[in-house]
XYZ file of C-alpha atoms in Angstrom:
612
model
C 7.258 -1.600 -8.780
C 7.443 -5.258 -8.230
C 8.667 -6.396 -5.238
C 10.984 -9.093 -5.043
C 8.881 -12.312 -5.133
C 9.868 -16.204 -3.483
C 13.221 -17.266 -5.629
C 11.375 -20.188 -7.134
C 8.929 -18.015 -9.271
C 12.551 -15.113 -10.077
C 14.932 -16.441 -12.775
C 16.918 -13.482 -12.548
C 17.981 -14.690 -8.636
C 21.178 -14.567 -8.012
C 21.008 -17.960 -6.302
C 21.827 -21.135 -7.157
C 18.817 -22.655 -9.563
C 18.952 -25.828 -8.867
C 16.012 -26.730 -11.841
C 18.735 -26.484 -13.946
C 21.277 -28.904 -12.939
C 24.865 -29.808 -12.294
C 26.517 -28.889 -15.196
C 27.859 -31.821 -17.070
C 24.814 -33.972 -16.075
C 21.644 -33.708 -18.185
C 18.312 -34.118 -16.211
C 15.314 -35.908 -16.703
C 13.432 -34.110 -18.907
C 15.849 -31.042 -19.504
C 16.622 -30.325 -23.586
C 20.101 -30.196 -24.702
C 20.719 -27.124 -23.496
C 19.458 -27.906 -19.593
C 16.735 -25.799 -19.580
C 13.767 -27.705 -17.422
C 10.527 -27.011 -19.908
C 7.706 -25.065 -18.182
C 5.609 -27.572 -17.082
C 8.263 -28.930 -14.406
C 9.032 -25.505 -13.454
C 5.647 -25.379 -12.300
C 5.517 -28.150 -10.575
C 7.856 -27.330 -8.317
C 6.417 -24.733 -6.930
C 3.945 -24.404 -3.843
C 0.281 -25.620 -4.982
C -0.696 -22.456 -3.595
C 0.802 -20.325 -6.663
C -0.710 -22.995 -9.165
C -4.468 -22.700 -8.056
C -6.298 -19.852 -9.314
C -7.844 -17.485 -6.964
C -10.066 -15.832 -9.063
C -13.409 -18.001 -8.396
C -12.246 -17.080 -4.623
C -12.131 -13.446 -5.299
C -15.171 -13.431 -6.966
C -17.146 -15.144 -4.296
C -15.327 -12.464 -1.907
C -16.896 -9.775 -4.501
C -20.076 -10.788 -4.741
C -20.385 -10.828 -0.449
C -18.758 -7.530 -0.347
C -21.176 -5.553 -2.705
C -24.355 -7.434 -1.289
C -23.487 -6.973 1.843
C -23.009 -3.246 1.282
C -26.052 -2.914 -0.795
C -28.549 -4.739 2.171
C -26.805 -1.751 4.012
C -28.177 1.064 1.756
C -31.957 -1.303 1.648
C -31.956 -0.868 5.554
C -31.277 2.832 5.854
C -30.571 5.230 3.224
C -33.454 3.339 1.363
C -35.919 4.866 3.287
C -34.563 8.584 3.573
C -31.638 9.916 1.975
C -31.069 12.148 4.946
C -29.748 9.344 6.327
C -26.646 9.255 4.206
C -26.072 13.010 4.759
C -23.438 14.116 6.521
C -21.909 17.585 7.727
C -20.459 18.467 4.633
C -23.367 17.219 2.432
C -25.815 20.463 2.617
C -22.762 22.592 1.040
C -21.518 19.862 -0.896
C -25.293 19.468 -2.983
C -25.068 23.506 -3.672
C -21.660 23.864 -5.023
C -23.587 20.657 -7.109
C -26.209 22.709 -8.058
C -24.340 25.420 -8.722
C -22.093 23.709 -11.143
C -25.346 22.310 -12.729
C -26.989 25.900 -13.557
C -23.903 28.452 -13.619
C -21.151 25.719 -14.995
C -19.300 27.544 -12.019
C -17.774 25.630 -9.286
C -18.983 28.889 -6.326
C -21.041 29.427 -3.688
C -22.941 32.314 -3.025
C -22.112 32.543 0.534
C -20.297 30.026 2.760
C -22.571 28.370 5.811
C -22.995 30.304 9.078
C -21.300 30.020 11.817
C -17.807 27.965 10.366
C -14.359 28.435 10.026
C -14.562 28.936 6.222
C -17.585 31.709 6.724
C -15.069 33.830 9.449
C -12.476 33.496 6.679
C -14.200 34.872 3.900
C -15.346 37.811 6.506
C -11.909 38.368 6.638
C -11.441 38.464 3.112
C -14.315 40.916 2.826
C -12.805 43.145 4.802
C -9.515 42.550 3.182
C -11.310 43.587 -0.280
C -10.348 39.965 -1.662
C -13.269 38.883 -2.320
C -14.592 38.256 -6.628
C -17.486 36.988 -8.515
C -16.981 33.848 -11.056
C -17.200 35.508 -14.267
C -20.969 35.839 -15.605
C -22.516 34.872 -12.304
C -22.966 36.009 -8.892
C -21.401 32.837 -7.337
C -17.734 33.762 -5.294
C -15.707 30.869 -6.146
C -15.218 27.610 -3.771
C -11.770 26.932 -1.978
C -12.813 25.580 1.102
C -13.915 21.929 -0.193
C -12.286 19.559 -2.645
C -13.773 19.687 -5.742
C -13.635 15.669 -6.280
C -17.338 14.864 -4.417
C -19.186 17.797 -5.798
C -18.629 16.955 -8.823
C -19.681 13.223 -8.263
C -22.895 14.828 -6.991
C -23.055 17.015 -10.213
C -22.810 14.090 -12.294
C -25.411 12.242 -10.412
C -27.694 15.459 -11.106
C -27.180 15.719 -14.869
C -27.716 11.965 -14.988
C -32.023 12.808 -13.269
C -31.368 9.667 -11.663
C -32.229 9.465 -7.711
C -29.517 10.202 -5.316
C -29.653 6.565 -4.317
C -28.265 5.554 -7.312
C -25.105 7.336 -6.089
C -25.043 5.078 -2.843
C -25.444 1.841 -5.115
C -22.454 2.810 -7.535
C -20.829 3.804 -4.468
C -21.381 -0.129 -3.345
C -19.958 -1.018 -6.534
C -17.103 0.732 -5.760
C -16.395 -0.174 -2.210
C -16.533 -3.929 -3.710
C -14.059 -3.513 -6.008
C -11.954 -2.684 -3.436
C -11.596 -6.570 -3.250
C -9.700 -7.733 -6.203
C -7.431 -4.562 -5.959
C -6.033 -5.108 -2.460
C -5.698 -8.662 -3.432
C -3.170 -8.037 -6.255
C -1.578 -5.261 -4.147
C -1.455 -8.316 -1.659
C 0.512 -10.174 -4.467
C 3.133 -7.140 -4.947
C 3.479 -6.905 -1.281
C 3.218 -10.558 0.468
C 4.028 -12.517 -3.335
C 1.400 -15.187 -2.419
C -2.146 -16.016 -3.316
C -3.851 -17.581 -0.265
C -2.418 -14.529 1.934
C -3.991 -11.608 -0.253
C -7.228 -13.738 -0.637
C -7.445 -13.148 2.822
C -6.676 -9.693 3.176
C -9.090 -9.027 0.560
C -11.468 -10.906 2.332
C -11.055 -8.687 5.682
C -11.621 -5.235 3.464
C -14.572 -6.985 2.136
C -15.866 -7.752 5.514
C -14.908 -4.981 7.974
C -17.634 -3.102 9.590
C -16.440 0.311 8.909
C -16.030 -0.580 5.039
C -19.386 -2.169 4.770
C -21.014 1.151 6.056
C -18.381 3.881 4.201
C -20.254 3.378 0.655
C -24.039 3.977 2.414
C -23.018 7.595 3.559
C -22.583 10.567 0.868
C -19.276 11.029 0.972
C -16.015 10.553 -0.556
C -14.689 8.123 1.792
C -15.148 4.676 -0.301
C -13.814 6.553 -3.249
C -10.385 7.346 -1.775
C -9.830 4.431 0.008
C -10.232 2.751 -3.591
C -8.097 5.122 -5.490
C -5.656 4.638 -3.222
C -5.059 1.190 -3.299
C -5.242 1.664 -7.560
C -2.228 3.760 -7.098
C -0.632 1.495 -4.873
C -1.177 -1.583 -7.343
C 0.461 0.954 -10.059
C 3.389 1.124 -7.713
C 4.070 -2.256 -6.410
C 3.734 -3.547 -10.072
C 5.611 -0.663 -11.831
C 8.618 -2.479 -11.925
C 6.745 -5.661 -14.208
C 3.775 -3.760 -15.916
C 6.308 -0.834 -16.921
C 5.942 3.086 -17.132
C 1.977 2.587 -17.842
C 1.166 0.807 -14.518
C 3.708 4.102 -12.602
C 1.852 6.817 -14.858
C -1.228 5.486 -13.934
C -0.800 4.583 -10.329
C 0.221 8.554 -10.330
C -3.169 9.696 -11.786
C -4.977 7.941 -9.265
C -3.633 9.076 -6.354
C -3.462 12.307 -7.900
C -7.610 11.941 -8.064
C -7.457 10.841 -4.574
C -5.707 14.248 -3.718
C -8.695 15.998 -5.402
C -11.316 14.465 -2.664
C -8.629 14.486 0.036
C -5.673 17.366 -0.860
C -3.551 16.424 1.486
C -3.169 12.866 -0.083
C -0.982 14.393 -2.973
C 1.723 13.979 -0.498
C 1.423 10.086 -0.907
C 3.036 10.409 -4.094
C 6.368 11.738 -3.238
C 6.594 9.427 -0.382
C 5.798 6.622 -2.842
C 8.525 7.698 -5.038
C 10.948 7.809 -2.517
C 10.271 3.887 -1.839
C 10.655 3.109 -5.700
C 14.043 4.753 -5.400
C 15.557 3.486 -2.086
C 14.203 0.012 -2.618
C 15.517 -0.390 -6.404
C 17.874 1.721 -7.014
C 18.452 2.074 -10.695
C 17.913 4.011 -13.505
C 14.657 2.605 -14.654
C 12.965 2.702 -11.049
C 14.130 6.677 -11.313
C 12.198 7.055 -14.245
C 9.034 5.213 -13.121
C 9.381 7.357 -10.058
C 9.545 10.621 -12.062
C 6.472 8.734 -13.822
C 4.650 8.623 -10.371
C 5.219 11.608 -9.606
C 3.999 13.462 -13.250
C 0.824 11.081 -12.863
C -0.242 12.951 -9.701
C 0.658 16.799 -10.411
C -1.604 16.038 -13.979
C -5.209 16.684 -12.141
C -3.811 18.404 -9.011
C -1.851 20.802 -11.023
C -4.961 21.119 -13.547
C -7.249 22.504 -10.210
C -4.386 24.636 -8.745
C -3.748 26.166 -11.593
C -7.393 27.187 -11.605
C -6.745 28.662 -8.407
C -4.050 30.258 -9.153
C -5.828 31.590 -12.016
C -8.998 33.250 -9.476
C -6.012 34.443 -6.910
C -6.387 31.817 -3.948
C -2.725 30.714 -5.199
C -1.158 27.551 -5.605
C -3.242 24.973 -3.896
C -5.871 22.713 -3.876
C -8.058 24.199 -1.332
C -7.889 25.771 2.256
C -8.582 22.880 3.906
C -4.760 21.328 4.613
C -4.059 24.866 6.151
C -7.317 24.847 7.979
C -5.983 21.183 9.388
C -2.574 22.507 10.199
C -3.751 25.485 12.486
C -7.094 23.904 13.472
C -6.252 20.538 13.630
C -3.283 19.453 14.597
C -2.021 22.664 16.427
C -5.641 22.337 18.712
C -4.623 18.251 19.823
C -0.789 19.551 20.559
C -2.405 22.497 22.518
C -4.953 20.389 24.340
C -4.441 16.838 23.537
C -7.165 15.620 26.125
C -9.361 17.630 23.574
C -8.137 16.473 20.206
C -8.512 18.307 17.345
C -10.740 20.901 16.251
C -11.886 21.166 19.821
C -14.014 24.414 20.528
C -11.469 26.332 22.678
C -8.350 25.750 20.944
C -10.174 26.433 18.066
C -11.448 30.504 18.503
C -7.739 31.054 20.607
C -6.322 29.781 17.292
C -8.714 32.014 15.168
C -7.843 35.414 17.131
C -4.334 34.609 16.826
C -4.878 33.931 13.325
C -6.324 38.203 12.782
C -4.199 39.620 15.000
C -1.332 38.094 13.228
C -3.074 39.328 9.574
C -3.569 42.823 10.915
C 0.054 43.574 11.262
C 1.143 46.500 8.974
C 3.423 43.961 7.189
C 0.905 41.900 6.116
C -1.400 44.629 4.934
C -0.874 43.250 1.241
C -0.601 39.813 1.672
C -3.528 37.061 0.780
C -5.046 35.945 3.044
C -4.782 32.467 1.883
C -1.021 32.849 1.765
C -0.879 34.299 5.571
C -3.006 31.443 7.122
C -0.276 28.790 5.283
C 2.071 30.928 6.682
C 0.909 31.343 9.707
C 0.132 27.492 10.167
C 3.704 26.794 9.059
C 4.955 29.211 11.808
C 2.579 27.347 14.134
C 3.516 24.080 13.429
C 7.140 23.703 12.482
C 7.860 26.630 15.766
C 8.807 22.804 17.750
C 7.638 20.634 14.799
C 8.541 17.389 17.217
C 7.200 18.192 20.073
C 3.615 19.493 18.452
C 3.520 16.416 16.317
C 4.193 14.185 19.298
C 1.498 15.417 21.424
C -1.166 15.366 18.049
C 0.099 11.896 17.599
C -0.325 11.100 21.328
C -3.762 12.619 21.107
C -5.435 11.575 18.139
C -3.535 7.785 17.754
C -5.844 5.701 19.928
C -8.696 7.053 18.477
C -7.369 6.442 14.852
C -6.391 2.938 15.225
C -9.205 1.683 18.076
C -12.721 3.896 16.552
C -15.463 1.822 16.165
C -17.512 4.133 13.700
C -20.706 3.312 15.464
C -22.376 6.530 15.515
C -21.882 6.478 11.336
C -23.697 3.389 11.567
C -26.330 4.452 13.235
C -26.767 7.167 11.598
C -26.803 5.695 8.382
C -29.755 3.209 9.859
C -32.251 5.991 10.987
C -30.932 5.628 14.503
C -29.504 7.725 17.400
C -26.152 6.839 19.061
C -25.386 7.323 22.920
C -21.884 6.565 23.920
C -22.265 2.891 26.219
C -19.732 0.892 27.336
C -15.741 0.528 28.584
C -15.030 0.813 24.719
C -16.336 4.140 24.043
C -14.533 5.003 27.684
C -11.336 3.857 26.642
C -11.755 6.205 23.474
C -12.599 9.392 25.874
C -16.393 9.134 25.043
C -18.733 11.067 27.207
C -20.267 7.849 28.055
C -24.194 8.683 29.505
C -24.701 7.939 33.266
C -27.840 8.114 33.579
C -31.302 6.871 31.720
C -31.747 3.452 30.125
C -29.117 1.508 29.492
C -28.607 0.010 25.738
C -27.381 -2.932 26.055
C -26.770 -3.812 22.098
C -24.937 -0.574 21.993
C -23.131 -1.701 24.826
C -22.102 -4.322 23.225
C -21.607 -3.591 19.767
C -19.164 -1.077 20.821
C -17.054 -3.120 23.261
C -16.920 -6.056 20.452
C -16.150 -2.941 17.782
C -13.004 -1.479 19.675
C -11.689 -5.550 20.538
C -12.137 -5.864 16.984
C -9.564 -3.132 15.851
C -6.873 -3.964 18.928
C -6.676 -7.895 17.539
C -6.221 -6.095 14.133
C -3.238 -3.726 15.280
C -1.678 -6.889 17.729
C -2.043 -9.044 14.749
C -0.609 -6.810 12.539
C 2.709 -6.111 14.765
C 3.456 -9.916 14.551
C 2.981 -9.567 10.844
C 5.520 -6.572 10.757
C 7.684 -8.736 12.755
C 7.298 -11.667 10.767
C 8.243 -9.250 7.351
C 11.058 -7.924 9.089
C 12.247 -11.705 10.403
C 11.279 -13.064 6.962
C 13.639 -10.669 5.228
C 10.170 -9.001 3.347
C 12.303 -5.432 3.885
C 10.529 -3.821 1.008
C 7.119 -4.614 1.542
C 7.255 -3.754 5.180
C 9.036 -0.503 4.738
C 5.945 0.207 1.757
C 3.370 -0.805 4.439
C 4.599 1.153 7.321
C 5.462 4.464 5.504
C 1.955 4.430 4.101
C 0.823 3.792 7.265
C 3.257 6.072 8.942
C 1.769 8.656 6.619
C -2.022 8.310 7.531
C -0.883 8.158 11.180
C 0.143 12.203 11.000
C -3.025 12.959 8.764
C -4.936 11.855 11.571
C -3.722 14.533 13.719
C -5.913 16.903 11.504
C -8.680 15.529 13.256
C -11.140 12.492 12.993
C -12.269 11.624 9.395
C -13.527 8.137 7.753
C -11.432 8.979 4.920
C -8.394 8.803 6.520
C -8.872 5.576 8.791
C -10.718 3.368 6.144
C -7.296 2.798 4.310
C -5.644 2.168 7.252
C -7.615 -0.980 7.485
C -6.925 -2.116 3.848
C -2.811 -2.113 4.975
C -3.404 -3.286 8.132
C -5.299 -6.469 6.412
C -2.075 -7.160 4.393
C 0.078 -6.873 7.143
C -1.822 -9.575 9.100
C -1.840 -11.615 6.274
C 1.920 -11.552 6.048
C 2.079 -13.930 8.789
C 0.674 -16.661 6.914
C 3.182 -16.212 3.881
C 6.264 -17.749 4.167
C 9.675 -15.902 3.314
C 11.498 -16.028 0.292
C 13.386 -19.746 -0.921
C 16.971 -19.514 0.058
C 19.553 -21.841 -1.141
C 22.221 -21.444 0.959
C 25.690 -20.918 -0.153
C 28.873 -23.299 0.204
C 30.865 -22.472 2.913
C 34.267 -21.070 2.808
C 36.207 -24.217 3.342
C 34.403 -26.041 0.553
C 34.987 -23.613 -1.764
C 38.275 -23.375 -1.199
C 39.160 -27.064 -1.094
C 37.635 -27.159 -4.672
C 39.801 -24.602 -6.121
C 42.648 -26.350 -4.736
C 41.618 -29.306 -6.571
C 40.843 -27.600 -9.560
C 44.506 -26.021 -9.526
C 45.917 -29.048 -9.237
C 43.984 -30.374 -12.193
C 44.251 -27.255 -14.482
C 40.988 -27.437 -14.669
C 38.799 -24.203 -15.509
C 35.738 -24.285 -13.830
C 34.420 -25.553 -10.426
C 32.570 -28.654 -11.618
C 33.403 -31.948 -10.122
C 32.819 -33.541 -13.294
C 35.437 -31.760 -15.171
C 36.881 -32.932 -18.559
C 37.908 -36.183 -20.188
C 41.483 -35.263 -20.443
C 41.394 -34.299 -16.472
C 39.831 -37.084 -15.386
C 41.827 -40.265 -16.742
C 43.085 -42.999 -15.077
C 46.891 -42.199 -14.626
C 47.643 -45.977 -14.722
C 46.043 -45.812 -18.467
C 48.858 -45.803 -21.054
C 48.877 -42.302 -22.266
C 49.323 -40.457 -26.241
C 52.619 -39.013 -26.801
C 50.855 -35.633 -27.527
C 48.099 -35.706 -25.223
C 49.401 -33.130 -22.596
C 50.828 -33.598 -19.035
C 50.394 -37.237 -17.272
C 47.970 -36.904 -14.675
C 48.508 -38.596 -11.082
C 47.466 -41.142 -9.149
C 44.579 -38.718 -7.845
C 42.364 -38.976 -11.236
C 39.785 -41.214 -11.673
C 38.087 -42.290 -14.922
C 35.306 -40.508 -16.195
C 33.719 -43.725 -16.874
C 33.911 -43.673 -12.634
C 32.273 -40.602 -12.523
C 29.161 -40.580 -14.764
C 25.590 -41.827 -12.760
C 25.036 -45.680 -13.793
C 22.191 -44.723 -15.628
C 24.173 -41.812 -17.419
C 26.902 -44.893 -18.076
C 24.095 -47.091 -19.503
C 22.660 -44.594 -21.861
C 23.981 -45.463 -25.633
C 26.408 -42.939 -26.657
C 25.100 -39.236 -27.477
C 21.544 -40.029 -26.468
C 20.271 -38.844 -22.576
C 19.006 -41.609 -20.006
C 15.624 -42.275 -20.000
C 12.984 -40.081 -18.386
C 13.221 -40.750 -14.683
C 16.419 -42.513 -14.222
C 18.315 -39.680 -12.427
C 16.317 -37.517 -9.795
C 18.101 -34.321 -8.905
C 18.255 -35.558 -5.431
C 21.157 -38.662 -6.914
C 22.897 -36.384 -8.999
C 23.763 -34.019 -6.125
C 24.785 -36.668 -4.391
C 26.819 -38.597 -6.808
C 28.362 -35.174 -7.394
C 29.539 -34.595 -4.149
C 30.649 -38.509 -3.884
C 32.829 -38.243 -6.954
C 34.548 -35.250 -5.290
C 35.251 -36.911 -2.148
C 36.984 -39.910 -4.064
C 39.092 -37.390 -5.991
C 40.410 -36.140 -2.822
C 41.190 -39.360 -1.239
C 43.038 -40.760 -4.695
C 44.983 -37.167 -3.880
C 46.044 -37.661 -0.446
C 47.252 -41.213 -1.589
C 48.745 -39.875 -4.401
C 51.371 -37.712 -2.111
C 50.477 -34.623 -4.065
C 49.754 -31.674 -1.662
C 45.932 -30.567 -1.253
């Protein structure tokens, strides 16, 4: 949906356009029928929405994919365990597995997890099956979006570093897409330049596309889908179908982002509320359930039921349940943790729940959990797990992707509830890295609260309320505990939201007041005249001392003037039928001479001893 942009570049605004005139006096360079031709339009507005910004973008481009490439040289380069992280070992078999079976199973899930207690529970529970034709027991602990990247890589033979290079690729584009969602959001081009150019050049973003991960693929598919949104209203049902599909593919690397969509749709609706903005909503919302319904109707199909994977329920009862119980902990902490788990089977071996999944009792049980004093657990997760989400540096990913060990140094990683090492030598660059990491991301949130607050003073209601709710929305996921997938968009918003401060708000005109409006009706009244012009007609406008024809109407009083009197010199020079010459009447004059010609009207009135 597009949002509203500065009045000067809407023709549909309901405010005065003053391009076009005073009626009854023709412009320079206007046609016959007052319409300004293009060219003028354009150069009245800002310089700033005549350059192009795409040489800009480009350079930003080209810095943002070498940058992340020198990354990938430095580290991965040398060992591809670099780029691994926990999830990779399991991650590369379901891979393989997909590659030799065509089966998207495991054989057994990794010892000593949450996901390997579950399916012991399941065994027990005589849940358990075999993919058909293998000996695999399908996969509904992880998403299926990365494995398959890895699967694709694999049927491909190239190197796994290839992965981390298309991955760069990706994390550039990044660029030009928060740029035009800059444009939907903030309407201006020097603004979104710069947002694009802080995505391009944040730390965290230039080290996301080195690790092997899904990280630098959401953040990217989420800002596609939020292009398709802010533009739906201009680019049609197209851009809102396919804004849809790609946070839908988000949702398969990241389930719980298939909530986005319904939150999106809500903006569509409260922001523009008519029939068309329903249906691009119902558009958005179609877009998404295409691939998440395709996968949960797959596991539906093997009997897991109707979601994406176990890992939103894992969050729920692991997650955010764990930081409410011990926020000083956070999430996923190792006590909360096994308390929840034994909770968890005594609550399945109840007689009553005998026959149920157990897939459906843990999202039961984590509902229970959760919504028991929904406010109050949500508050403390939020309490916990905020500081961390908007203030983490993202060192030790760094490191790791370079080779190199990470030790907690520094008030930064104290402030963040670090165990920070007393003892041995001290690391100064860590020290330092990490102190100038964490300053980094509090300028970012102080700078973007004066951009909210610039938004909300700059009557930008719509793109604030998009930002925020987005924001708003990654702000409980975080509660599920620390992830780069979840913070890295954060940053893209926040960078638009700083930006905001450096685009002015809409062009107002502003409108007559009261009294003027109703002193010109009066006049008009008097006149029997029809519309609120000052110019009027020839008949209303003639001297009352001229000698008048038998059947030309009432005589007018002592009040009119000629219209002669009231045409611009250079509109009474002009030969008859043909418009002054280019030049000879600014819009400026003819505003003026407007209002001067109404001001003589009233005086010949009051003198006239008709009542005004």
């Amino acid at each position: 949906m597009a949002l509203r942009p500065p009045s000067y570049l809407d023709e549909t605004d309901a405010s005065p356009d003053l391009t076009h005139g005073v009626p009854g006096v023709q412009w320079a360079g206007q046609d016959s029928s007052g319409n300004q031709p293009a060219q003028l339009r354009s150069s009245n507005m800002p310089s700033d929405d005549q350059e192009s910004y795409a040489l800009y973008i480009a350079l930003i481009f080209g810095i943002a994919l070498v940058l992340r490439i020198l990354v990938v040289l430095m580290g991965p380069m040398f060992g591809i365990e670099n780029a691994y992280t926990d999830h990779t070992p399991h991650e590369t078999v379901l891979a393989e597995n997909l590659a030799s079976d065509q089966a998207f199973g495991i054989e057994s899930q990794p010892a000593y997890t949450l996901s390997s207690e579950l399916e012991a529970m399941r065994a027990e529970r005589g849940e358990l099956t075999t993919l058909e034709g293998t000996t695999l027991h399908p996969e509904f602990y992880e998403a299926p979006g990365y494995p398959a990247m890895l699967w694709l890589m694999k049927l491909t033979g190239l190197p796994m570093i290839w992965l981390l290079v298309f991955q760069c690729v990706l994390g550039a584009l990044c660029v030009p897409v928060v740029y035009r969602v800059g444009l939907g959001v903030i309407g201006r081009k020097m603004p979104s330049a710069i947002g694009a150019a802080i995505v391009a050049l944040h730390p965290a973003l230039i080290f996301a596309p080195s690790t092997l991960a899904a990280d630098t693929v959401v953040v990217l598919l989420v800002f596609l889908g939020l292009f398709g949104v802010a533009h739906a209203e201009q680019r049609g049902f197209r851009s809102a179908l396919g804004g849809g599909i790609a946070i839908g593919g988000a949702a398969l690397f990241s389930p719980m982002l298939a909530w986005l969509s319904p939150l999106l749709a809500t903006w569509m609706i409260v922001t523009e509320r008519r029939l068309k903005t329903v249906a691009l909503a119902v558009l958005l919302l179609v877009g998404t359930a295409l691939p998440v319904g395709a996968w949960m109707k797959r596991n539906v199909d093997l009997g897991m039921g109707p979601y994406v994977s176990a890992q939103p329920m894992m969050d729920r009862v692991f997650g955010t349940m764990a930081a409410a119980d011990n926020p000083v902990a956070g999430p996923y902490n190792r006590d909360s943790v096994q308390q929840s788990m034994e909770e968890f089977k005594d609550f399945a071996a109840m007689p009553e729940n005998a026959e149920t999944d157990t897939f459906a009792l843990l999202d039961q049980f984590s509902r229970e959990q959760l919504t028991g004093d929904l406010a109050g657990n949500l508050g403390r997760a939020i309490q916990a797990t905020a500081p961390k989400f908007a203030l983490d540096h993202s060192l030790d990913t760094a490191y790791a992707r370079l080779g190199l060990e990470y030790t907690p140094r520094g008030q930064g990683a104290q402030l963040l509830g670090e165990d920070v090492a007393s003892s041995g030598s001290q690391d100064v660059a860590t020290e330092w890295i990490t102190n100038a990491w964490v300053a980094l991301n509090a300028a970012m949130v102080a700078a973007m609260a004066v951009g909210a607050m610039l938004m909300l003073w700059r009557r930008r209601w719509s793109g604030l309320l998009l930002l925020t709710m987005v924001m708003g929305f990654y702000l409980v996921l975080a509660t599920t505990g620390p992830s780069e997938t979840l913070r890295l968009p954060l940053i893209g918003l926040q960078a638009l939201m700083i930006t905001a401060i450096l685009a002015p708000g809409p062009l107002r005109v502003k409108k007559p007041k009261k009294a003027k409006v109703r002193k010109a009706k009066k006049i008009d009244e008097l006149e029997g005249t029809r519309t609120g012009s000052p110019l009027a007609t020839e008949e209303s406008l003639r001297p009352a001392a001229e000698p008048q024809p038998a059947a030309a109407g009432p005589v007018m009083g002592s009040g009119d003037i000629s219209l002669k009197d009231a045409i611009h010199p250079a509109l009474a020079s002009a030969p008859e039928g043909e418009s002054p010459a280019p030049g000879s009447i600014s819009g400026d004059e003819a505003k003026d001479f407007a209002a001067s010609v109404q001001d003589e009207r009233l005086k010949n009135l009051a003198t006239s001893g008709r009542p005004i």
